[in-house]
Short mmCIF file of C-alpha atoms and ligand atoms in Angstrom, two decimals:
data_model
loop_
_atom_site.label_atom_id
_atom_site.label_comp_id
_atom_site.label_asym_id
_atom_site.label_seq_id
_atom_site.Cartn_x
_atom_site.Cartn_y
_atom_site.Cartn_z
CA MET L 1 38.06 130.75 -4.39
CA ASP L 2 38.50 134.52 -4.48
CA ALA L 3 36.27 134.72 -1.41
CA LEU L 4 39.25 133.53 0.68
CA LEU L 5 41.59 136.24 -0.64
CA SER L 6 41.79 139.87 0.51
CA PRO L 7 40.94 142.58 -2.05
CA GLU L 8 44.64 143.66 -1.98
CA ALA L 9 45.79 140.12 -2.69
CA ILE L 10 43.40 139.84 -5.64
CA GLU L 11 44.65 143.19 -6.92
CA TRP L 12 48.29 141.95 -6.81
CA ARG L 13 47.34 138.74 -8.56
CA GLU L 14 45.57 140.59 -11.37
CA LYS L 15 48.41 143.08 -11.75
CA ALA L 16 50.92 140.24 -11.98
CA ARG L 17 48.77 138.34 -14.44
CA ASP L 18 48.49 141.38 -16.70
CA LEU L 19 52.25 141.97 -16.58
CA ALA L 20 52.94 138.27 -17.23
CA GLU L 21 50.75 138.21 -20.34
CA ARG L 22 51.78 141.61 -21.69
CA VAL L 23 55.52 141.60 -20.95
CA VAL L 24 56.76 138.18 -19.85
CA ARG L 25 55.13 135.67 -22.21
CA PRO L 26 56.25 137.38 -25.44
CA LEU L 27 59.88 137.45 -24.18
CA ALA L 28 60.09 134.04 -22.48
CA ALA L 29 61.51 132.02 -25.41
CA LYS L 30 64.02 134.72 -26.34
CA TYR L 31 65.68 134.84 -22.91
CA ASP L 32 65.45 131.07 -22.50
CA ARG L 33 67.46 130.60 -25.70
CA ALA L 34 69.94 133.38 -24.96
CA GLN L 35 70.34 132.37 -21.27
CA GLU L 36 70.52 136.05 -20.39
CA TYR L 37 69.07 138.09 -17.53
CA PRO L 38 65.98 139.94 -18.85
CA TRP L 39 66.64 143.43 -17.51
CA GLU L 40 63.61 144.78 -19.40
CA ILE L 41 61.39 142.39 -17.40
CA ARG L 42 63.11 143.44 -14.15
CA ASP L 43 62.36 147.06 -15.09
CA ALA L 44 58.69 146.30 -15.75
CA LEU L 45 58.40 144.44 -12.43
CA ALA L 46 60.06 147.32 -10.60
CA GLU L 47 57.83 149.89 -12.26
CA ALA L 48 54.74 147.93 -11.21
CA GLY L 49 56.01 147.90 -7.60
CA MET L 50 56.16 144.09 -7.52
CA PHE L 51 59.47 143.81 -5.65
CA GLY L 52 57.89 145.43 -2.62
CA VAL L 53 55.00 143.03 -2.33
CA TRP L 54 56.37 141.01 0.66
CA ILE L 55 58.17 143.93 2.32
CA PRO L 56 56.49 145.86 5.19
CA LYS L 57 55.31 149.41 4.47
CA GLU L 58 57.76 150.92 7.00
CA TYR L 59 60.61 149.69 4.77
CA GLY L 60 59.14 150.99 1.55
CA GLY L 61 57.18 147.88 0.62
CA ALA L 62 53.51 147.17 -0.03
CA GLY L 63 52.99 145.37 3.28
CA GLY L 64 51.93 142.02 1.86
CA GLY L 65 53.18 138.65 3.02
CA VAL L 66 53.94 135.15 1.77
CA MET L 67 50.40 134.94 0.36
CA GLU L 68 50.82 137.94 -1.93
CA LEU L 69 54.31 136.75 -2.86
CA CYS L 70 52.88 133.37 -3.91
CA LEU L 71 50.09 134.92 -5.95
CA VAL L 72 52.55 137.06 -7.92
CA VAL L 73 55.03 134.19 -8.42
CA GLU L 74 52.22 131.93 -9.62
CA GLN L 75 51.11 134.41 -12.28
CA LEU L 76 54.64 135.18 -13.50
CA SER L 77 55.51 131.47 -13.69
CA ARG L 78 52.38 130.77 -15.69
CA ALA L 79 54.14 132.67 -18.49
CA CYS L 80 57.78 131.85 -17.63
CA GLY L 81 59.17 129.74 -14.79
CA GLY L 82 62.52 131.53 -15.03
CA VAL L 83 60.91 134.90 -14.41
CA GLY L 84 58.98 133.36 -11.49
CA VAL L 85 62.22 132.49 -9.69
CA LEU L 86 64.04 135.62 -10.87
CA PHE L 87 61.42 137.47 -8.85
CA ALA L 88 60.92 135.06 -5.91
CA VAL L 89 64.62 134.69 -5.17
CA ASN L 90 64.64 138.30 -3.95
CA ALA L 91 62.20 137.25 -1.23
CA LEU L 92 64.48 134.34 -0.32
CA GLY L 93 67.47 136.70 -0.12
CA SER L 94 65.67 139.38 1.88
CA PHE L 95 63.79 137.16 4.38
CA PRO L 96 66.91 136.78 6.60
CA ILE L 97 67.11 140.59 6.88
CA LEU L 98 63.37 140.88 7.49
CA LEU L 99 63.35 138.10 10.09
CA ALA L 100 66.60 138.82 11.90
CA GLY L 101 68.25 142.04 10.70
CA THR L 102 68.95 144.99 12.98
CA GLU L 103 66.76 148.06 12.49
CA GLU L 104 69.69 149.75 10.69
CA GLN L 105 70.12 146.76 8.34
CA LYS L 106 66.39 146.78 7.55
CA GLN L 107 66.41 150.53 6.91
CA LYS L 108 69.49 150.28 4.71
CA TYR L 109 68.75 147.21 2.59
CA LEU L 110 64.99 146.71 2.33
CA PRO L 111 63.82 149.98 0.70
CA PRO L 112 66.02 149.66 -2.43
CA ILE L 113 64.95 146.02 -2.77
CA ALA L 114 61.29 147.02 -2.45
CA LYS L 115 61.76 149.56 -5.24
CA GLY L 116 63.48 147.00 -7.45
CA GLU L 117 66.57 149.22 -7.55
CA LYS L 118 68.67 146.51 -5.93
CA LEU L 119 68.43 142.75 -6.29
CA ILE L 120 69.39 140.26 -3.60
CA ALA L 121 70.54 136.62 -3.47
CA PHE L 122 70.74 133.91 -0.79
CA ALA L 123 74.12 132.20 -0.43
CA LEU L 124 73.84 129.00 1.62
CA SER L 125 74.80 126.01 -0.59
CA GLU L 126 78.37 124.95 -1.23
CA ARG L 127 80.01 122.12 -3.15
CA PRO L 128 80.21 119.97 0.02
CA ALA L 129 76.97 121.32 1.52
CA GLY L 130 73.79 120.94 -0.53
CA SER L 131 71.08 119.07 1.39
CA ASP L 132 73.42 118.99 4.39
CA ALA L 133 73.31 122.75 4.73
CA SER L 134 74.88 122.81 8.20
CA GLY L 135 77.97 121.13 6.72
CA LEU L 136 79.05 124.36 5.02
CA VAL L 137 82.72 125.37 5.34
CA THR L 138 82.85 129.01 4.17
CA ASN L 139 84.11 130.82 7.24
CA ALA L 140 84.43 134.26 8.76
CA HIS L 141 86.56 135.48 11.64
CA GLN L 142 86.68 138.79 13.41
CA ASP L 143 89.62 141.09 12.81
CA GLY L 144 89.25 144.39 14.65
CA ASP L 145 85.98 145.94 13.55
CA HIS L 146 85.71 143.72 10.47
CA TRP L 147 84.68 140.18 9.60
CA VAL L 148 87.02 138.42 7.19
CA LEU L 149 85.13 136.04 4.92
CA ASN L 150 86.74 133.12 3.05
CA GLY L 151 85.23 130.34 0.94
CA SER L 152 83.01 129.63 -2.05
CA LYS L 153 79.29 129.27 -2.62
CA LYS L 154 77.64 127.04 -5.22
CA TRP L 155 74.35 127.24 -7.17
CA ASN L 156 73.73 130.85 -6.24
CA THR L 157 70.54 131.89 -8.02
CA ASN L 158 70.49 135.57 -9.04
CA GLY L 159 74.25 135.80 -8.40
CA GLY L 160 75.94 138.39 -10.56
CA ALA L 161 72.66 140.20 -11.20
CA ALA L 162 72.20 140.80 -7.47
CA ASP L 163 73.74 143.72 -5.57
CA ILE L 164 73.26 142.27 -2.06
CA TYR L 165 73.98 138.74 -0.75
CA SER L 166 72.87 137.02 2.46
CA VAL L 167 75.88 134.80 3.06
CA PHE L 168 76.07 131.96 5.60
CA ALA L 169 79.47 131.18 7.09
CA VAL L 170 81.06 129.30 10.00
CA THR L 171 82.03 131.81 12.69
CA ASP L 172 82.51 129.37 15.59
CA PRO L 173 83.90 126.00 14.43
CA THR L 174 83.98 124.72 18.02
CA SER L 175 80.26 125.16 18.64
CA LYS L 176 77.69 122.52 17.71
CA SER L 177 74.53 124.64 17.74
CA ARG L 178 75.99 128.16 17.27
CA ARG L 179 78.49 127.39 14.50
CA ILE L 180 77.04 129.47 11.69
CA SER L 181 76.27 133.16 11.24
CA ALA L 182 74.79 135.18 8.40
CA LEU L 183 76.64 138.17 6.94
CA ILE L 184 75.58 140.66 4.32
CA ALA L 185 77.94 141.06 1.37
CA GLU L 186 77.63 143.67 -1.33
CA LYS L 187 78.67 143.57 -4.96
CA GLY L 188 81.99 145.40 -5.16
CA ASP L 189 83.21 144.36 -1.68
CA GLU L 190 86.94 143.78 -1.94
CA GLY L 191 87.73 140.06 -2.15
CA PHE L 192 84.23 139.14 -3.38
CA GLU L 193 84.09 137.71 -6.91
CA ILE L 194 81.40 136.17 -9.05
CA GLY L 195 82.66 132.83 -10.39
CA ARG L 196 81.49 130.60 -13.19
CA THR L 197 77.96 130.88 -14.56
CA GLU L 198 76.19 127.53 -14.93
CA ASP L 199 74.68 126.34 -18.23
CA LYS L 200 71.28 125.08 -17.14
CA MET L 201 68.45 122.78 -18.29
CA GLY L 202 65.75 125.28 -17.32
CA ILE L 203 65.11 128.66 -15.63
CA ARG L 204 67.71 129.86 -18.11
CA CYS L 205 66.95 133.59 -17.89
CA VAL L 206 68.15 133.78 -14.29
CA PRO L 207 71.86 133.32 -13.56
CA VAL L 208 73.09 130.55 -11.27
CA VAL L 209 76.72 131.15 -10.36
CA GLU L 210 79.55 130.39 -7.97
CA LEU L 211 80.60 133.06 -5.47
CA HIS L 212 84.14 133.37 -4.18
CA PHE L 213 85.23 135.18 -1.01
CA ASN L 214 88.93 135.67 -0.67
CA ASP L 215 89.84 137.54 2.54
CA CYS L 216 86.73 139.60 1.91
CA ARG L 217 86.60 142.23 4.68
CA LEU L 218 83.11 143.16 5.78
CA PRO L 219 82.45 145.91 8.35
CA ALA L 220 81.17 144.61 11.71
CA ASP L 221 77.69 145.96 11.04
CA ARG L 222 77.25 143.44 8.19
CA LEU L 223 76.74 140.64 10.73
CA LEU L 224 73.03 139.83 10.44
CA GLY L 225 71.18 140.94 13.55
CA GLY L 226 74.48 141.96 15.17
CA LYS L 227 74.74 138.56 16.95
CA PRO L 228 76.83 135.59 15.82
CA GLY L 229 75.76 131.94 15.96
CA LEU L 230 72.14 132.18 14.84
CA GLY L 231 72.76 131.76 11.11
CA PHE L 232 71.54 128.18 10.68
CA LYS L 233 68.29 128.87 12.52
CA HIS L 234 67.74 131.98 10.43
CA ALA L 235 68.45 130.03 7.22
CA MET L 236 65.84 127.41 8.22
CA MET L 237 63.29 130.07 9.18
CA THR L 238 63.91 131.76 5.82
CA LEU L 239 63.42 128.52 3.90
CA ASP L 240 60.15 127.90 5.77
CA ARG L 241 58.82 131.17 4.36
CA ALA L 242 60.36 130.83 0.89
CA ARG L 243 59.35 127.23 0.10
CA PRO L 244 55.69 128.14 -0.61
CA GLY L 245 57.16 130.52 -3.23
CA VAL L 246 58.87 127.61 -5.00
CA ALA L 247 55.59 125.73 -4.75
CA ALA L 248 53.86 128.73 -6.36
CA GLN L 249 56.43 128.71 -9.15
CA ALA L 250 55.57 125.05 -9.76
CA LEU L 251 51.86 125.84 -9.59
CA GLY L 252 52.22 128.62 -12.16
CA LEU L 253 54.15 126.31 -14.48
CA ALA L 254 51.54 123.56 -14.13
CA THR L 255 48.69 126.01 -14.70
CA GLY L 256 50.38 127.50 -17.75
CA ALA L 257 51.13 124.06 -19.21
CA LEU L 258 47.57 122.86 -18.61
CA GLU L 259 46.16 125.94 -20.35
CA LEU L 260 48.42 125.49 -23.37
CA ALA L 261 47.63 121.76 -23.57
CA THR L 262 43.88 122.41 -23.36
CA VAL L 263 43.97 124.98 -26.15
CA TYR L 264 46.16 122.71 -28.27
CA ALA L 265 43.85 119.73 -27.69
CA THR L 266 40.81 121.67 -28.87
CA ASP L 267 42.62 122.78 -32.06
CA ARG L 268 44.61 119.69 -33.02
CA VAL L 269 42.61 117.44 -35.33
CA GLN L 270 43.37 113.72 -35.68
CA PHE L 271 41.08 110.98 -37.03
CA GLY L 272 38.79 113.79 -38.25
CA GLN L 273 38.13 115.40 -34.84
CA PRO L 274 39.84 117.60 -32.26
CA ILE L 275 41.88 115.40 -29.93
CA SER L 276 39.99 117.01 -27.01
CA SER L 277 37.01 114.85 -28.02
CA PHE L 278 38.94 111.67 -27.19
CA GLN L 279 38.33 110.33 -23.71
CA MET L 280 42.00 109.46 -23.15
CA ILE L 281 42.92 113.13 -23.62
CA GLN L 282 39.93 114.27 -21.57
CA ALA L 283 41.01 112.01 -18.68
CA MET L 284 44.52 113.48 -18.81
CA LEU L 285 43.20 117.04 -18.77
CA ALA L 286 40.78 116.26 -15.93
CA ASP L 287 43.53 114.66 -13.80
CA MET L 288 45.91 117.53 -14.53
CA ALA L 289 43.31 120.16 -13.59
CA SER L 290 42.34 118.35 -10.38
CA SER L 291 45.92 118.06 -9.16
CA VAL L 292 46.67 121.70 -10.09
CA GLU L 293 43.73 122.84 -7.97
CA ALA L 294 44.73 120.59 -5.05
CA GLY L 295 48.23 122.08 -5.21
CA ARG L 296 46.85 125.62 -5.30
CA GLN L 297 44.77 125.14 -2.16
CA LEU L 298 47.67 123.54 -0.24
CA ILE L 299 50.01 126.38 -1.22
CA TYR L 300 47.53 129.05 -0.18
CA ALA L 301 47.00 127.25 3.13
CA ALA L 302 50.79 127.09 3.67
CA ALA L 303 51.15 130.78 2.80
CA ARG L 304 48.41 131.66 5.30
CA ALA L 305 50.17 129.56 7.96
CA CYS L 306 53.42 131.46 7.30
CA ASP L 307 51.73 134.87 7.47
CA ALA L 308 49.87 133.96 10.66
CA GLY L 309 53.07 132.55 12.24
CA ASP L 310 51.15 129.33 12.83
CA ARG L 311 53.14 126.53 14.49
CA SER L 312 52.37 124.28 11.52
CA LEU L 313 54.25 126.54 9.10
CA THR L 314 57.43 124.44 8.76
CA LYS L 315 55.41 121.33 7.92
CA MET L 316 52.90 123.16 5.71
CA ALA L 317 55.63 124.92 3.73
CA ALA L 318 57.46 121.63 3.12
CA MET L 319 54.21 119.85 2.18
CA SER L 320 53.25 122.58 -0.29
CA LYS L 321 56.69 122.49 -1.91
CA LEU L 322 56.71 118.68 -2.08
CA TYR L 323 53.20 118.29 -3.43
CA ALA L 324 53.17 121.19 -5.90
CA THR L 325 56.55 120.47 -7.43
CA GLU L 326 55.85 116.74 -7.91
CA MET L 327 52.49 117.73 -9.38
CA ALA L 328 54.10 120.28 -11.72
CA MET L 329 56.61 117.73 -13.01
CA LYS L 330 53.78 115.34 -13.85
CA VAL L 331 51.45 117.97 -15.31
CA THR L 332 54.11 119.59 -17.50
CA THR L 333 55.27 116.14 -18.72
CA ASP L 334 51.67 115.20 -19.55
CA ALA L 335 51.22 118.54 -21.35
CA VAL L 336 54.20 117.68 -23.60
CA GLN L 337 52.55 114.29 -24.20
CA ILE L 338 49.32 115.95 -25.34
CA PHE L 339 51.32 118.10 -27.78
CA GLY L 340 52.84 114.86 -29.11
CA GLY L 341 55.76 115.19 -31.54
CA TYR L 342 55.32 118.96 -31.72
CA GLY L 343 55.60 119.19 -27.95
CA TYR L 344 59.14 117.80 -28.05
CA MET L 345 60.31 120.58 -30.36
CA LYS L 346 61.72 123.91 -29.25
CA ASP L 347 59.48 125.79 -31.72
CA TYR L 348 56.59 125.06 -29.38
CA PRO L 349 56.38 126.68 -25.94
CA ILE L 350 55.56 123.54 -23.95
CA GLU L 351 58.90 121.73 -23.53
CA LYS L 352 60.25 124.76 -21.64
CA TYR L 353 57.59 124.25 -18.95
CA MET L 354 58.86 120.72 -18.35
CA ARG L 355 62.49 121.87 -18.20
CA ASP L 356 61.65 124.75 -15.86
CA ALA L 357 59.57 122.49 -13.59
CA LYS L 358 62.42 120.04 -12.91
CA ILE L 359 64.45 122.40 -10.76
CA THR L 360 61.50 123.06 -8.43
CA GLN L 361 61.87 119.46 -7.16
CA ILE L 362 65.52 120.20 -6.34
CA TYR L 363 66.19 123.73 -5.06
CA GLU L 364 65.30 125.27 -1.72
CA GLY L 365 65.58 121.74 -0.38
CA THR L 366 65.21 118.63 -2.51
CA ASN L 367 61.88 116.85 -2.19
CA GLN L 368 63.73 114.18 -0.24
CA VAL L 369 64.61 116.89 2.31
CA GLN L 370 60.98 118.09 2.35
CA ARG L 371 59.85 114.55 3.21
CA LEU L 372 62.42 114.48 6.01
CA VAL L 373 61.17 117.83 7.36
CA ILE L 374 57.53 116.67 7.20
CA ALA L 375 58.28 113.32 8.83
CA ARG L 376 60.28 114.96 11.66
CA GLN L 377 57.37 117.30 12.37
CA LEU L 378 54.89 114.39 12.33
CA ILE L 379 57.05 112.46 14.79
CA LYS L 380 57.21 115.55 17.06
CA GLU L 381 53.43 115.88 16.88
CA ALA L 382 52.98 112.22 17.83
CA GLY L 383 53.46 113.39 21.44
CA SER L 384 49.95 114.84 21.32
CA LEU L 385 48.49 111.46 20.27
CA ASP L 386 49.28 109.57 23.49
CA HIS L 387 45.66 108.44 23.93
CA LEU L 388 46.02 106.22 20.82
CA ARG L 389 48.61 104.03 22.60
CA ALA L 390 45.80 102.28 24.49
CA PHE L 391 44.53 100.94 21.17
CA ILE L 392 47.88 99.77 19.76
CA PRO L 393 49.37 96.43 20.88
CA LEU L 394 52.85 96.94 22.35
CA PRO L 395 55.77 94.92 20.95
CA ASP L 396 55.72 92.51 23.91
CA HIS L 397 52.03 91.77 23.29
CA PRO L 398 50.98 89.37 20.54
CA ASN L 399 51.13 91.44 17.36
CA THR L 400 51.50 88.93 14.55
CA LEU L 401 49.30 85.93 13.67
CA GLU L 402 52.21 83.67 14.61
CA ASP L 403 52.54 85.33 18.06
CA LEU L 404 48.82 85.01 18.51
CA ALA L 405 48.80 81.29 17.64
CA ARG L 406 51.70 80.70 20.06
CA ALA L 407 49.93 82.63 22.81
CA GLU L 408 46.72 80.64 22.25
CA ALA L 409 48.65 77.36 22.27
CA GLU L 410 50.36 78.32 25.54
CA GLN L 411 47.03 79.24 27.03
CA ALA L 412 45.51 75.89 25.95
CA GLU L 413 48.41 74.03 27.62
CA THR L 414 47.94 75.85 30.91
CA PRO L 415 46.01 73.51 33.27
CA VAL L 416 42.73 74.93 34.52
CA SER L 417 42.87 75.04 38.31
N1 CAA V 501 63.04 126.84 12.08
C1 CAA V 501 63.86 127.22 13.09
N2 CAA V 501 64.91 126.48 13.51
C2 CAA V 501 65.12 125.31 12.89
C3 CAA V 501 64.32 124.84 11.82
C4 CAA V 501 63.24 125.66 11.44
N3 CAA V 501 62.44 125.29 10.44
N4 CAA V 501 64.79 123.66 11.39
C5 CAA V 501 65.85 123.37 12.17
N5 CAA V 501 66.06 124.37 13.07
C6 CAA V 501 67.08 124.42 14.11
C7 CAA V 501 66.92 123.24 15.05
O1 CAA V 501 66.01 123.55 16.09
C8 CAA V 501 68.31 123.06 15.59
O2 CAA V 501 68.57 124.03 16.57
P1 CAA V 501 69.43 123.69 17.90
O3 CAA V 501 70.80 123.30 17.41
O4 CAA V 501 69.41 124.96 18.68
O5 CAA V 501 68.73 122.54 18.55
C9 CAA V 501 69.18 123.41 14.38
O6 CAA V 501 68.37 124.24 13.54
C10 CAA V 501 69.65 122.19 13.60
O7 CAA V 501 68.48 121.51 13.13
P2 CAA V 501 68.54 120.03 12.55
O8 CAA V 501 69.22 119.13 13.55
O9 CAA V 501 67.16 119.66 12.14
O10 CAA V 501 69.49 120.20 11.29
P3 CAA V 501 70.02 119.15 10.24
O11 CAA V 501 71.45 119.36 10.06
O12 CAA V 501 69.52 117.78 10.58
O13 CAA V 501 69.34 119.68 8.87
C11 CAA V 501 67.72 119.84 7.14
C12 CAA V 501 68.02 119.69 8.65
C13 CAA V 501 66.21 119.95 7.11
C14 CAA V 501 68.17 118.63 6.32
C15 CAA V 501 68.37 121.14 6.60
O14 CAA V 501 69.76 121.02 6.51
C16 CAA V 501 67.82 121.53 5.23
O15 CAA V 501 66.76 122.16 5.15
N6 CAA V 501 68.56 121.18 4.14
C17 CAA V 501 68.23 121.64 2.83
C18 CAA V 501 68.93 122.92 2.54
C19 CAA V 501 68.25 123.73 1.51
O16 CAA V 501 67.03 123.82 1.45
N7 CAA V 501 69.05 124.39 0.69
C20 CAA V 501 68.51 125.24 -0.30
C21 CAA V 501 69.50 126.26 -0.66
S1 CAA V 501 68.79 127.72 -1.22
C22 CAA V 501 68.40 127.46 -2.80
O17 CAA V 501 68.24 126.39 -3.29
C23 CAA V 501 68.19 128.74 -3.48
C24 CAA V 501 67.97 128.76 -4.91
O18 CAA V 501 68.74 128.30 -5.71
C25 CAA V 501 66.77 129.47 -5.40
#
């Protein structure tokens, strides 16, 4: 479906694919085992200009959007899901600045991110606030021309490796809708410490850590956009644009697993023939390929909606994340099944795809949260379907067979005048 992509987008995809095959795939198992940040891969991505793909040209980027971001993430994840998120999380961290930062904040923070000189992370979740993001308790108060930040963040992807952090904190505990603001913290700020590093099932090459802020004093100009109270809205707007990226990570994992399983099936001989000649394996491959392609088209549609600022973008982003990540979990599990006993072993590359896929159903909003977001949007949209009410019996009309029988009986008892 290249006809639907711009020449620039295709160029980014091909560049990412080349880098993924040349640099990422040969190193994927090594960094997965070591659970270490692959700085050599970061360097290769920076050299290829990849970190600027979603950043506008006026801030040193390549001027692409969510579409180009997704194409690059898909290709990187095809070789390593950890590298896919190691890259994409910089978009998640920088979207708040892009969407809501002051001109000075954009000029200061975006160019070094675009060059890959500085990495960024997104600090929203806390121990008591995972799905219930607005329940966060990290707080900041003004003291002269500083904000004083206190609290801890949990599950911070890229933490420790990153130089810049978009941090969400309560700045007005008395307000219902303007409670939270976003602040920009930098590595080295006094009172800011990186806490424990998690030992993870998958995406092991990218760190996930706790962050601690202990009377961390941030200059007033670190308040995102210079206005307090808009943090939750900006976090939600950010997630709308980042969720297709998680979907693309899932898509890349599913694509990579399908390719490996197909090659394995054509080589593996049982009962005197390649297992790809058995219809049960063929049916699995056909179902896997069909769902991968369905996921791809939904993600690209969601990315286009985000880039066009279409009103459907919240729903489309959530749908793409929900569908693609459920699909990736199934496809990567089926790929392990096709590899059989070998697939379960760490010597083979396939089990890592399944481990890496699992987190895509959880982070940037669990798939339960995506369903909630989709359903809320559907219910909002029901307002435009008023004409259908004429065709739907209301609750006080007969609407079950029992009601109907009762109504008919009552009618039969009514004397004809
Ligand atoms: N765009 C703009 N504004 C939005 C919005 C959107 N998509 N969604 C909600 N808002 C606004 C609402 O309009 C409302 O504004 P007002 O108060 O002015 O009316 C406000 O935000 C509150 O909205 P809700 O009442 O819908 O909020 P809620 O408390 O019910 O939460 C939720 C909704 C969808 C469950 C949300 O909390 C959510 O998305 N939770 C999941 C959090 C999440 O995805 N965390 C991921 C962390 S990052 C991560 O995982 C990174 C990583 O490791 C890689």
